[in-house]
Amino acid sequence: MKTLKFIGRSVGMLSIVLGLFSYGAAQVIYDNGPLSTGATTRSGVAAPAGTTWSEAQSNSGDTNTSNTLAGVGCQVIGAATNNRCADDFIVPVGETWTVNGFVIFIYQTGFAGVTSPVVGANLRIWNGFPEAPGSTIVFGDTTTNRLASSVNSNMFRVFNTTTPAPGTVPGTTRIIWQNNLNVAPAAVLAAGHYWVDFQTDTGATGNFTPSNTVVGNRGGMHYNGLQKQGAAAWLPSLDAGSPATAADYWVDFPFKLNGTVAGAIGPRRSRVVDFDGDNKTDLSVARSANATSQSTWIHSLSGGGTAGAAWGLGVGLAGGDKATPEDFDGDGKTDIAVWRPGAPTVAQFFILQSQTNTLRIEQFGQTGDDPGVVDDYDGDGKADVAVYRDGGAGQSTFFYRTAVGGATVYAPWGIGGDKAAPGDYDGDRKADLAIIRNEGGLARHYHLRSTQGFVTVQFGLFTDKFVGGDFDGDNKTDLSMVRSNGAVLDWYVLRSSNLALLSSQPLNGFGASATDLVVPGDYDGDNRTDLAVWRSSDPNGGVFFLAPSNSAVRGTKWGSPGGTDYPVANYNVR
């Protein structure tokens, strides 16, 4: 049996501070994933006017296997059936969530009534894994009916209509009902990793909760929904797939939290290459004829439109400038920036500051340094110019400057041959010193965290590509890497929020090892780093292939083939 995710214990998390904010009352503050797949099935059948389908999926390009699960029993039926379901969410450090409502979805097969069959629902919110030693209930119980209303969602749950052939005929026998539950008195949640478990009641006839449904995707790498049957233990909720030989996929449940959020927010650790400041990574390449020619940056902005600028020489090519796009002026937008080695010892950063559209030149570093360590080392919300200098047979050193023209900080960390991999591993909004060392082919990580001290962990192989992303949305850097496995790329993530290991291996990997560059980022704006690669050898030209956390897998043509373009989101992959 193949699954996608393993559950570990909970740890803390963080948020980068730039300003204060608060949502209005009853607003959705968290959405665990989509359910509707559109007004037309894969087989081309239109939904009734004003409605959409929620169609079980197959992976993009797979014409042989699909999901077979329409829903999971999270229900009570008299005294004989007492099943519950659970899923998790994270409140980042620096934020406080006041939850006053919980939204879940169910259907009852064959129900044709105008009003909902749901007569009751209950829930519990756990700080920690449900019913695990040390976990505590922070809200709710298994008996209080908290149903406020149940309304028609105008969605119909159907099985896959094309895969495996001949597929199933869509019908309207599974109306999905949206159930709004009261959380009263409101649950005030500090930073932490929480689970919510729930149960619905439709009287003598059972009901089912549909799972998250993403077009072209049987499941996500972070899915970890649970089901508990009667007095049995909590177990992974799996979709066994169709036909019977198909791989099992872990599912997630669509739910929403209503309420308000207060606290400090700022640039997310998942966000890189965001030139328009909408908290989504933009498709971007730097185009150069050769290593000494003018480079042109070309962005397909996630908010719509195209932008760019002529900046740097031979960006991304051997012997050319190094891309260092970060937010150096603190306006919430990534600045176009490059680092140019100087002969023999002088190097410079050339930064196009988006706030004023002005050039900033910082003489910093020397030929041979690694400028991919630019980050916010002092926690002021602005990236600092920085380089990492290999020490050869001796001490290696981080160098960074925390203000324009200010003093240079020397931070010895690592030895010759190590890879620099800074990130905010402890949640204090400051980049920590971190290196990766080769120990007999294995990768040993050494972190000097600015508030939690020294830690070391073995993770991956030294030949892997290491990705400093935030895949679980806690705004803390996760240990993550990409490994060539034959013709494909396998992604592995050790979630900082609960130490669970995520792997794309059951998805048959993501990306082609021979041709693709890894370009992680938050392309769908859900504050989680997404799996993404850029392929220059595609017959259609350069193509970004994206597997967002909770939206459709897609390929987008951007860039040209032939080795003249460089996808700038690759700049800090080790």
Coordinates of C-alpha atoms in Angstrom, one line a residue:
M1 CA 0.0 0.0 0.0
K2 CA 1.4 3.4 -1.0
T3 CA 0.7 6.6 1.0
L4 CA 1.8 10.1 0.8
K5 CA 2.5 11.4 4.2
F6 CA 3.6 10.3 7.7
I7 CA 2.5 11.9 10.9
G8 CA 4.9 13.0 13.5
R9 CA 4.8 15.2 16.6
S10 CA 4.0 18.9 16.7
V11 CA 6.6 21.6 17.1
G12 CA 6.4 25.4 17.0
M13 CA 6.2 27.7 14.0
L14 CA 6.7 31.3 13.0
S15 CA 5.7 34.4 11.1
I16 CA 7.8 37.2 9.7
V17 CA 6.8 40.6 11.1
L18 CA 6.3 43.7 9.0
G19 CA 3.0 45.1 10.1
L20 CA -0.3 44.4 12.0
F21 CA -3.6 43.4 10.5
S22 CA -7.0 42.1 11.4
Y23 CA -9.7 40.4 9.4
G24 CA -13.3 41.4 9.8
A25 CA -15.7 39.2 11.8
A26 CA -17.1 35.9 10.2
Q27 CA -14.5 36.1 7.4
V28 CA -12.9 32.8 6.2
I29 CA -9.5 32.8 7.7
Y30 CA -8.5 29.3 6.6
D31 CA -9.6 27.1 3.7
N32 CA -8.2 23.6 3.6
G33 CA -8.8 23.0 -0.1
P34 CA -11.1 22.9 -3.1
L35 CA -14.1 20.7 -3.9
S36 CA -15.7 22.0 -7.1
T37 CA -14.1 20.8 -10.4
G38 CA -16.2 23.1 -12.7
A39 CA -19.4 23.1 -14.7
T40 CA -18.4 20.4 -17.2
T41 CA -17.2 16.9 -16.5
R42 CA -14.1 15.4 -18.0
S43 CA -16.5 13.6 -20.4
G44 CA -18.1 16.9 -21.5
V45 CA -21.4 16.8 -19.6
A46 CA -22.6 20.2 -18.4
A47 CA -23.9 20.5 -14.9
P48 CA -27.5 21.8 -14.3
A49 CA -27.7 25.6 -14.5
G50 CA -26.2 27.4 -11.6
T51 CA -24.3 24.3 -10.3
T52 CA -20.9 22.6 -10.7
W53 CA -19.6 19.1 -10.4
S54 CA -17.2 17.7 -7.9
E55 CA -15.6 14.9 -9.9
A56 CA -13.2 12.3 -8.6
Q57 CA -9.9 12.8 -10.3
S58 CA -7.1 11.1 -12.1
N59 CA -3.6 12.5 -12.4
S60 CA -2.8 14.6 -15.4
G61 CA -1.8 12.4 -18.3
D62 CA -3.0 9.2 -16.6
T63 CA -5.7 7.5 -18.6
N64 CA -5.7 4.2 -16.7
T65 CA -6.3 5.0 -13.0
S66 CA -8.4 7.4 -11.0
N67 CA -9.7 8.1 -7.5
T68 CA -12.7 5.9 -6.6
L69 CA -13.7 7.5 -3.4
A70 CA -16.8 9.8 -3.4
G71 CA -16.9 10.3 0.3
V72 CA -15.8 9.1 3.8
G73 CA -18.2 8.3 6.6
C74 CA -17.7 10.9 9.3
Q75 CA -21.1 10.2 10.8
V76 CA -23.3 8.9 13.6
I77 CA -26.2 6.6 12.9
G78 CA -28.1 5.7 16.0
A79 CA -26.0 3.6 18.4
A80 CA -24.5 1.4 15.8
T81 CA -22.3 3.8 13.8
N82 CA -20.0 6.3 15.4
N83 CA -17.4 7.5 13.0
R84 CA -15.4 10.7 13.0
C85 CA -12.9 12.4 10.7
A86 CA -10.1 14.8 11.3
D87 CA -7.7 17.1 9.5
D88 CA -5.1 19.7 10.6
F89 CA -4.2 23.4 10.3
I90 CA -1.4 25.6 11.5
V91 CA -1.5 29.0 13.2
P92 CA 1.8 30.7 12.5
V93 CA 3.9 32.2 15.3
G94 CA 3.1 35.9 15.8
E95 CA -0.6 35.4 15.0
T96 CA -3.7 34.7 17.1
W97 CA -6.7 33.2 15.5
T98 CA -10.2 33.7 17.0
V99 CA -12.4 31.0 15.5
N100 CA -16.1 31.5 15.7
G101 CA -17.3 29.1 12.9
F102 CA -16.4 25.9 11.2
V103 CA -17.7 24.8 7.7
I104 CA -17.8 21.2 6.5
F105 CA -19.5 19.4 3.5
I106 CA -21.5 16.2 3.2
Y107 CA -23.8 14.4 0.8
Q108 CA -26.4 11.7 1.2
T109 CA -26.7 9.4 -1.7
G110 CA -30.1 9.5 -3.3
F111 CA -31.5 12.3 -1.2
A112 CA -33.7 14.5 -3.3
G113 CA -35.2 16.8 -0.7
V114 CA -35.2 20.6 -1.0
T115 CA -34.0 21.2 2.5
S116 CA -30.9 19.6 4.0
P117 CA -31.0 16.2 5.7
V118 CA -28.4 17.2 8.2
V119 CA -29.9 17.5 11.7
G120 CA -26.7 17.7 13.8
A121 CA -23.0 18.1 13.9
N122 CA -20.3 18.3 16.6
L123 CA -16.6 19.0 16.6
R124 CA -13.4 19.2 18.7
I125 CA -10.3 21.3 18.2
W126 CA -7.1 19.7 19.4
N127 CA -3.7 21.2 20.2
G128 CA -1.8 18.3 18.8
F129 CA -2.7 15.0 17.2
P130 CA -6.2 13.8 18.2
E131 CA -6.2 11.7 21.3
A132 CA -2.4 11.4 21.3
P133 CA -0.5 11.6 24.7
G134 CA 0.1 15.2 25.5
S135 CA -2.6 16.6 23.1
T136 CA -5.3 18.7 24.6
I137 CA -8.8 19.6 23.5
V138 CA -9.0 23.4 23.3
F139 CA -12.7 23.5 22.1
G140 CA -15.7 21.3 21.8
D141 CA -16.9 17.8 22.6
T142 CA -18.5 14.8 20.9
T143 CA -22.1 15.5 22.1
T144 CA -23.0 19.2 21.7
N145 CA -25.0 19.9 18.5
R146 CA -23.2 22.9 17.0
L147 CA -25.1 23.0 13.6
A148 CA -26.1 26.5 12.8
S149 CA -27.3 25.9 9.2
S150 CA -27.0 23.5 6.3
V151 CA -27.4 24.8 2.8
N152 CA -27.2 23.5 -0.7
S153 CA -23.6 24.1 -2.0
N154 CA -24.8 23.8 -5.6
M155 CA -22.3 21.0 -6.2
F156 CA -22.9 17.4 -7.2
R157 CA -20.4 14.7 -6.2
V158 CA -19.7 12.3 -9.1
F159 CA -17.2 9.6 -9.9
N160 CA -14.6 10.0 -12.7
T161 CA -16.4 10.1 -16.0
T162 CA -13.5 9.0 -18.3
T163 CA -11.0 7.0 -16.3
P164 CA -10.6 4.1 -16.3
A165 CA -12.5 3.8 -19.6
P166 CA -15.4 3.9 -20.1
G167 CA -15.8 6.0 -17.0
T168 CA -19.1 6.6 -15.2
V169 CA -22.1 8.6 -16.2
P170 CA -22.5 11.7 -14.0
G171 CA -25.7 12.2 -12.1
T172 CA -27.4 14.5 -9.6
T173 CA -28.0 11.9 -6.8
R174 CA -25.3 13.3 -4.5
I175 CA -26.1 16.9 -3.6
I176 CA -23.3 18.4 -1.5
W177 CA -24.5 20.3 1.5
Q178 CA -22.5 23.0 3.2
N179 CA -22.8 22.8 7.0
N180 CA -22.1 25.8 9.1
L181 CA -21.2 25.1 12.7
N182 CA -21.0 27.5 15.6
V183 CA -17.8 27.8 17.6
A184 CA -19.1 29.5 20.7
P185 CA -17.7 30.8 22.8
A186 CA -15.1 31.6 20.2
A187 CA -11.9 29.5 20.3
V188 CA -8.8 31.8 20.7
L189 CA -5.8 29.9 19.2
A190 CA -2.2 31.0 19.7
A191 CA 0.5 29.7 17.4
G192 CA 0.5 26.0 17.1
H193 CA -0.3 22.9 15.1
Y194 CA -4.0 22.0 15.5
W195 CA -6.3 19.2 14.5
V196 CA -10.1 19.5 14.2
D197 CA -12.2 16.3 14.3
F198 CA -15.9 16.3 13.4
Q199 CA -19.0 14.2 13.0
T200 CA -22.4 14.8 11.2
D201 CA -25.8 13.4 11.8
T202 CA -28.5 12.9 9.2
G203 CA -30.8 10.6 11.2
A204 CA -31.4 7.0 10.3
T205 CA -29.7 7.3 6.9
G206 CA -25.9 7.7 6.6
N207 CA -24.0 10.5 4.9
F208 CA -20.5 11.0 3.5
T209 CA -17.9 13.8 3.5
P210 CA -16.2 14.3 0.1
S211 CA -12.4 14.7 0.0
N212 CA -10.5 17.6 -1.4
T213 CA -10.7 17.5 -5.2
V214 CA -8.1 19.2 -7.3
V215 CA -8.4 19.0 -11.1
G216 CA -5.7 16.6 -12.6
N217 CA -4.5 15.5 -9.2
R218 CA -5.4 12.4 -7.2
G219 CA -3.8 13.7 -4.1
G220 CA -1.4 16.2 -2.6
M221 CA 2.0 15.5 -0.9
H222 CA 0.7 17.2 2.3
Y223 CA -2.6 15.4 2.5
N224 CA -3.1 13.6 5.9
G225 CA -6.9 13.2 6.6
L226 CA -7.9 10.7 9.3
Q227 CA -10.9 8.6 10.1
K228 CA -11.9 6.9 13.4
Q229 CA -14.4 4.1 13.3
G230 CA -16.1 3.6 16.7
A231 CA -13.6 3.0 19.5
A232 CA -10.8 2.1 17.1
A233 CA -7.6 4.2 16.7
W234 CA -7.3 7.1 14.2
L235 CA -6.1 5.8 10.9
P236 CA -5.2 7.4 7.5
S237 CA -8.1 8.0 5.3
L238 CA -7.1 6.5 1.9
D239 CA -8.5 6.4 -1.6
A240 CA -7.8 2.9 -2.9
G241 CA -8.2 4.0 -6.5
S242 CA -9.7 2.4 -9.6
P243 CA -8.9 -0.3 -10.8
A244 CA -8.0 -2.3 -7.7
T245 CA -4.4 -2.3 -8.8
A246 CA -4.1 1.5 -8.6
A247 CA -2.0 3.0 -5.9
D248 CA -3.6 4.2 -2.6
Y249 CA -3.7 8.0 -2.0
W250 CA -4.1 9.8 1.3
V251 CA -6.9 12.3 1.2
D252 CA -7.7 15.6 2.9
F253 CA -11.1 17.0 3.8
P254 CA -12.4 20.4 2.6
F255 CA -13.2 22.6 5.6
K256 CA -13.1 26.3 6.4
L257 CA -12.5 28.3 9.6
N258 CA -14.4 31.6 10.1
G259 CA -13.3 34.3 12.5
T260 CA -10.6 36.9 12.8
V261 CA -6.8 37.0 12.8
A262 CA -4.6 39.3 14.7
G263 CA -0.9 39.6 15.0
A264 CA 2.1 40.3 12.9
I265 CA 2.4 39.3 9.3
G266 CA 4.9 40.0 6.5
P267 CA 6.6 38.3 3.6
R268 CA 6.0 34.5 3.8
R269 CA 8.9 32.1 3.7
S270 CA 7.1 30.4 0.9
R271 CA 7.1 33.5 -1.3
V272 CA 10.0 34.0 -3.7
V273 CA 10.2 35.9 -7.0
D274 CA 7.1 37.9 -6.3
F275 CA 7.6 41.1 -8.3
D276 CA 4.0 42.5 -8.0
G277 CA 3.6 41.9 -4.2
D278 CA 0.5 39.7 -4.4
N279 CA 2.1 36.9 -2.3
K280 CA 2.4 34.6 -5.3
T281 CA 5.5 33.5 -7.1
D282 CA 5.7 34.9 -10.6
L283 CA 6.9 33.0 -13.7
S284 CA 10.2 34.6 -14.6
V285 CA 13.2 34.0 -16.7
A286 CA 16.4 36.0 -17.5
R287 CA 17.3 35.8 -21.1
S288 CA 20.9 36.3 -22.4
A289 CA 22.5 35.5 -25.7
N290 CA 25.8 34.6 -23.9
A291 CA 27.6 35.1 -20.6
T292 CA 28.7 38.6 -21.4
S293 CA 25.6 40.0 -23.2
Q294 CA 22.8 42.1 -21.7
S295 CA 20.2 40.0 -19.8
T296 CA 16.5 40.8 -20.0
W297 CA 14.2 39.7 -17.1
I298 CA 10.7 38.7 -18.3
H299 CA 7.9 38.1 -15.8
S300 CA 4.5 36.7 -16.3
L301 CA 2.9 38.3 -13.3
S302 CA 0.5 36.1 -11.2
G303 CA -1.8 39.1 -10.9
G304 CA -2.0 39.4 -14.7
G305 CA 0.2 41.1 -17.3
T306 CA 3.8 41.0 -18.1
A307 CA 6.8 43.0 -16.8
G308 CA 10.5 43.0 -16.8
A309 CA 13.7 44.9 -17.3
A310 CA 17.1 44.7 -18.9
W311 CA 19.3 43.9 -15.9
G312 CA 22.7 42.1 -15.6
L313 CA 25.0 40.3 -17.9
G314 CA 24.6 36.6 -18.8
V315 CA 22.4 36.0 -15.8
G316 CA 22.4 32.3 -14.8
L317 CA 24.9 31.3 -17.5
A318 CA 28.4 30.0 -16.6
G319 CA 30.6 33.0 -16.2
G320 CA 27.7 35.4 -16.1
D321 CA 26.0 37.4 -13.3
K322 CA 24.3 35.5 -10.5
A323 CA 20.6 36.2 -9.9
T324 CA 19.8 37.3 -6.4
P325 CA 16.1 38.4 -6.5
E326 CA 14.9 39.4 -3.0
D327 CA 13.0 42.3 -1.3
F328 CA 15.9 44.6 -0.5
D329 CA 13.8 47.7 0.2
G330 CA 11.0 46.2 2.3
D331 CA 8.0 47.1 0.2
G332 CA 6.7 43.6 -0.1
K333 CA 7.9 43.1 -3.7
T334 CA 10.9 41.2 -5.0
D335 CA 13.6 43.4 -6.5
I336 CA 15.4 42.4 -9.6
A337 CA 19.0 42.0 -8.5
V338 CA 22.3 40.4 -9.6
W339 CA 25.7 39.8 -8.1
R340 CA 28.7 40.3 -10.4
P341 CA 32.1 38.8 -9.5
G342 CA 35.0 41.2 -9.8
A343 CA 38.6 40.6 -10.8
P344 CA 40.4 39.7 -8.8
T345 CA 38.7 40.5 -5.4
V346 CA 36.0 43.0 -5.9
A347 CA 32.3 42.0 -6.5
Q348 CA 29.1 44.1 -6.6
F349 CA 25.4 43.7 -6.2
F350 CA 23.3 45.6 -8.7
I351 CA 19.7 46.0 -7.3
L352 CA 16.7 47.6 -9.0
Q353 CA 14.7 48.7 -6.0
S354 CA 11.0 48.4 -6.8
Q355 CA 9.9 51.0 -4.2
T356 CA 11.7 53.9 -6.0
N357 CA 12.6 52.2 -9.3
T358 CA 16.2 53.3 -8.6
L359 CA 19.6 51.6 -8.9
R360 CA 21.4 50.5 -5.8
I361 CA 25.0 49.3 -6.1
E362 CA 26.7 47.5 -3.2
Q363 CA 30.3 46.5 -3.5
F364 CA 30.4 43.3 -1.6
G365 CA 32.2 40.0 -1.7
Q366 CA 34.8 38.6 -4.1
T367 CA 35.2 36.2 -7.0
G368 CA 34.5 32.7 -5.8
D369 CA 31.9 33.7 -3.2
D370 CA 28.4 32.3 -3.1
P371 CA 25.8 35.2 -3.3
G372 CA 22.8 32.9 -3.1
V373 CA 22.7 33.4 0.7
V374 CA 21.1 36.9 0.5
D375 CA 18.4 36.9 3.2
D376 CA 17.1 39.0 6.1
Y377 CA 19.6 38.4 8.9
D378 CA 18.5 41.1 11.3
G379 CA 14.7 40.7 11.0
D380 CA 13.9 44.2 9.7
G381 CA 11.9 42.9 6.8
K382 CA 14.6 43.8 4.2
A383 CA 17.0 41.4 2.5
D384 CA 20.6 42.0 3.3
V385 CA 23.4 41.7 0.8
A386 CA 25.4 38.6 1.7
V387 CA 27.9 36.1 0.5
Y388 CA 29.3 32.8 1.7
R389 CA 33.0 32.2 1.4
D390 CA 34.4 28.7 1.2
G391 CA 37.3 28.3 3.6
G392 CA 39.2 25.7 1.6
A393 CA 41.2 23.7 4.1
G394 CA 40.0 25.9 7.0
Q395 CA 37.0 28.0 8.3
S396 CA 34.2 29.1 6.0
T397 CA 32.4 32.3 6.6
F398 CA 29.1 34.1 6.1
F399 CA 29.4 37.8 5.3
Y400 CA 26.4 40.1 5.4
R401 CA 25.6 43.8 5.6
T402 CA 22.4 44.7 7.4
A403 CA 22.0 48.3 6.2
V404 CA 23.0 50.3 3.1
G405 CA 26.7 51.2 3.5
G406 CA 26.7 49.8 7.0
A407 CA 29.3 47.6 8.8
T408 CA 29.9 44.1 7.5
V409 CA 29.1 41.2 9.8
Y410 CA 31.6 38.3 9.7
A411 CA 29.9 35.0 10.8
P412 CA 32.2 32.0 10.8
W413 CA 30.2 28.8 10.1
G414 CA 31.2 25.7 8.2
I415 CA 34.4 24.4 6.6
G416 CA 35.6 24.0 3.1
G417 CA 33.4 21.9 0.9
D418 CA 30.2 22.7 2.8
K419 CA 27.0 24.0 1.1
A420 CA 25.5 27.2 2.6
A421 CA 21.7 26.9 3.2
P422 CA 20.5 29.8 5.4
G423 CA 16.8 30.1 6.3
D424 CA 14.6 30.9 9.3
Y425 CA 14.6 27.6 11.0
D426 CA 13.7 28.8 14.5
G427 CA 10.9 31.3 13.8
D428 CA 12.4 34.6 15.0
R429 CA 12.1 36.3 11.6
K430 CA 15.8 36.3 11.1
A431 CA 17.9 34.1 8.7
D432 CA 19.9 31.5 10.6
L433 CA 23.4 30.4 9.7
A434 CA 23.2 26.9 8.2
I435 CA 25.4 24.6 6.1
I436 CA 25.2 21.1 4.7
R437 CA 28.2 18.8 5.0
N438 CA 29.2 15.7 3.1
E439 CA 29.5 12.8 5.6
G440 CA 30.4 9.7 3.5
G441 CA 27.8 10.7 0.9
L442 CA 25.1 11.6 3.4
A443 CA 24.0 15.1 4.0
R444 CA 24.5 16.5 7.6
H445 CA 22.8 19.8 8.3
Y446 CA 24.3 22.2 10.9
H447 CA 22.1 25.1 12.0
L448 CA 23.1 27.9 14.3
R449 CA 19.6 29.3 15.1
S450 CA 19.5 32.8 16.5
T451 CA 17.1 32.0 19.3
Q452 CA 17.2 28.2 19.8
G453 CA 20.8 27.5 19.5
F454 CA 22.7 24.8 17.6
V455 CA 21.1 21.8 16.1
T456 CA 22.3 19.1 13.6
V457 CA 20.3 16.5 11.7
Q458 CA 21.1 14.0 8.9
F459 CA 18.8 14.4 6.0
G460 CA 19.3 13.4 2.3
L461 CA 22.4 12.7 0.2
F462 CA 25.0 15.4 -0.4
T463 CA 24.4 15.1 -4.1
D464 CA 20.7 16.0 -3.7
K465 CA 19.4 19.5 -4.6
F466 CA 18.4 21.3 -1.4
V467 CA 15.4 23.6 -1.5
G468 CA 14.8 26.2 1.3
G469 CA 11.1 26.4 1.2
D470 CA 8.1 26.5 3.5
F471 CA 6.0 23.5 2.4
D472 CA 3.6 23.4 5.4
G473 CA 2.7 27.1 5.7
D474 CA 4.1 27.7 9.2
N475 CA 6.4 30.4 7.8
K476 CA 9.4 28.4 8.9
T477 CA 12.1 27.0 6.6
D478 CA 11.7 23.2 6.1
L479 CA 14.5 20.7 5.4
S480 CA 13.7 19.8 1.8
M481 CA 15.5 18.3 -1.1
V482 CA 15.1 16.9 -4.6
R483 CA 16.8 13.7 -5.8
S484 CA 17.3 12.3 -9.2
N485 CA 15.7 8.9 -9.4
G486 CA 16.2 7.5 -12.8
A487 CA 14.3 9.6 -15.2
V488 CA 12.3 11.5 -12.6
L489 CA 12.9 13.9 -9.7
D490 CA 11.7 12.8 -6.2
W491 CA 10.9 15.5 -3.7
Y492 CA 11.3 15.0 0.1
V493 CA 10.3 17.4 2.8
L494 CA 10.7 17.2 6.6
R495 CA 7.9 19.4 7.8
S496 CA 9.0 21.8 10.6
S497 CA 5.5 22.0 12.0
N498 CA 5.3 18.3 13.1
L499 CA 8.4 16.6 11.8
A500 CA 6.4 14.5 9.3
L501 CA 8.2 13.3 6.2
L502 CA 6.5 14.2 2.9
S503 CA 7.5 12.5 -0.3
S504 CA 6.5 12.8 -4.0
Q505 CA 7.7 9.3 -4.6
P506 CA 4.2 7.7 -4.5
L507 CA 3.2 10.3 -7.1
N508 CA 5.9 8.9 -9.4
G509 CA 8.0 11.9 -8.7
F510 CA 7.7 15.4 -10.2
G511 CA 10.0 16.6 -12.9
A512 CA 12.5 15.1 -15.3
S513 CA 15.9 14.6 -13.9
A514 CA 17.8 15.0 -17.2
T515 CA 16.3 18.3 -18.3
D516 CA 14.5 20.2 -15.5
L517 CA 15.6 23.0 -13.2
V518 CA 14.0 23.1 -9.8
V519 CA 12.0 26.4 -9.3
P520 CA 10.1 26.1 -5.9
G521 CA 7.8 28.9 -4.9
D522 CA 4.3 29.7 -3.8
Y523 CA 2.5 29.9 -7.2
D524 CA -1.1 29.7 -5.9
G525 CA -0.7 32.0 -2.9
D526 CA -1.7 29.6 -0.1
N527 CA 1.5 30.4 1.8
R528 CA 3.0 26.9 1.1
T529 CA 5.9 26.2 -1.2
D530 CA 4.8 24.3 -4.3
L531 CA 6.6 21.6 -6.3
A532 CA 7.7 23.3 -9.6
V533 CA 10.3 22.7 -12.3
W534 CA 11.2 24.6 -15.5
R535 CA 12.0 22.6 -18.7
S536 CA 14.0 24.3 -21.4
S537 CA 14.0 21.2 -23.7
D538 CA 10.2 21.1 -24.2
P539 CA 9.2 21.1 -27.9
N540 CA 7.0 24.1 -27.2
G541 CA 9.9 26.1 -25.7
G542 CA 10.6 26.8 -22.0
V543 CA 7.7 25.5 -19.8
F544 CA 7.0 25.8 -16.1
F545 CA 5.4 22.7 -14.7
L546 CA 3.7 23.4 -11.4
A547 CA 2.1 21.2 -8.8
P548 CA 0.5 23.8 -6.4
S549 CA -0.5 22.6 -3.0
N550 CA -4.3 22.9 -3.6
S551 CA -5.0 23.7 -7.2
A552 CA -4.7 22.1 -10.6
V553 CA -1.4 20.7 -11.8
R554 CA -0.4 22.7 -14.9
G555 CA 2.2 23.5 -17.4
T556 CA 2.7 27.1 -18.6
K557 CA 4.9 28.1 -21.6
W558 CA 7.3 30.8 -20.5
G559 CA 10.7 31.2 -21.9
S560 CA 12.6 29.9 -24.9
P561 CA 14.5 26.6 -25.4
G562 CA 18.1 26.3 -26.3
G563 CA 19.9 27.3 -23.1
T564 CA 19.6 31.1 -23.4
D565 CA 17.0 31.5 -20.6
Y566 CA 17.4 31.0 -16.9
P567 CA 14.4 30.6 -14.5
V568 CA 15.3 32.9 -11.7
A569 CA 13.4 31.0 -9.0
N570 CA 16.3 28.5 -9.2
Y571 CA 18.7 31.0 -7.7
N572 CA 19.0 29.6 -4.2
V573 CA 18.6 25.9 -4.9
R574 CA 21.8 24.2 -3.6

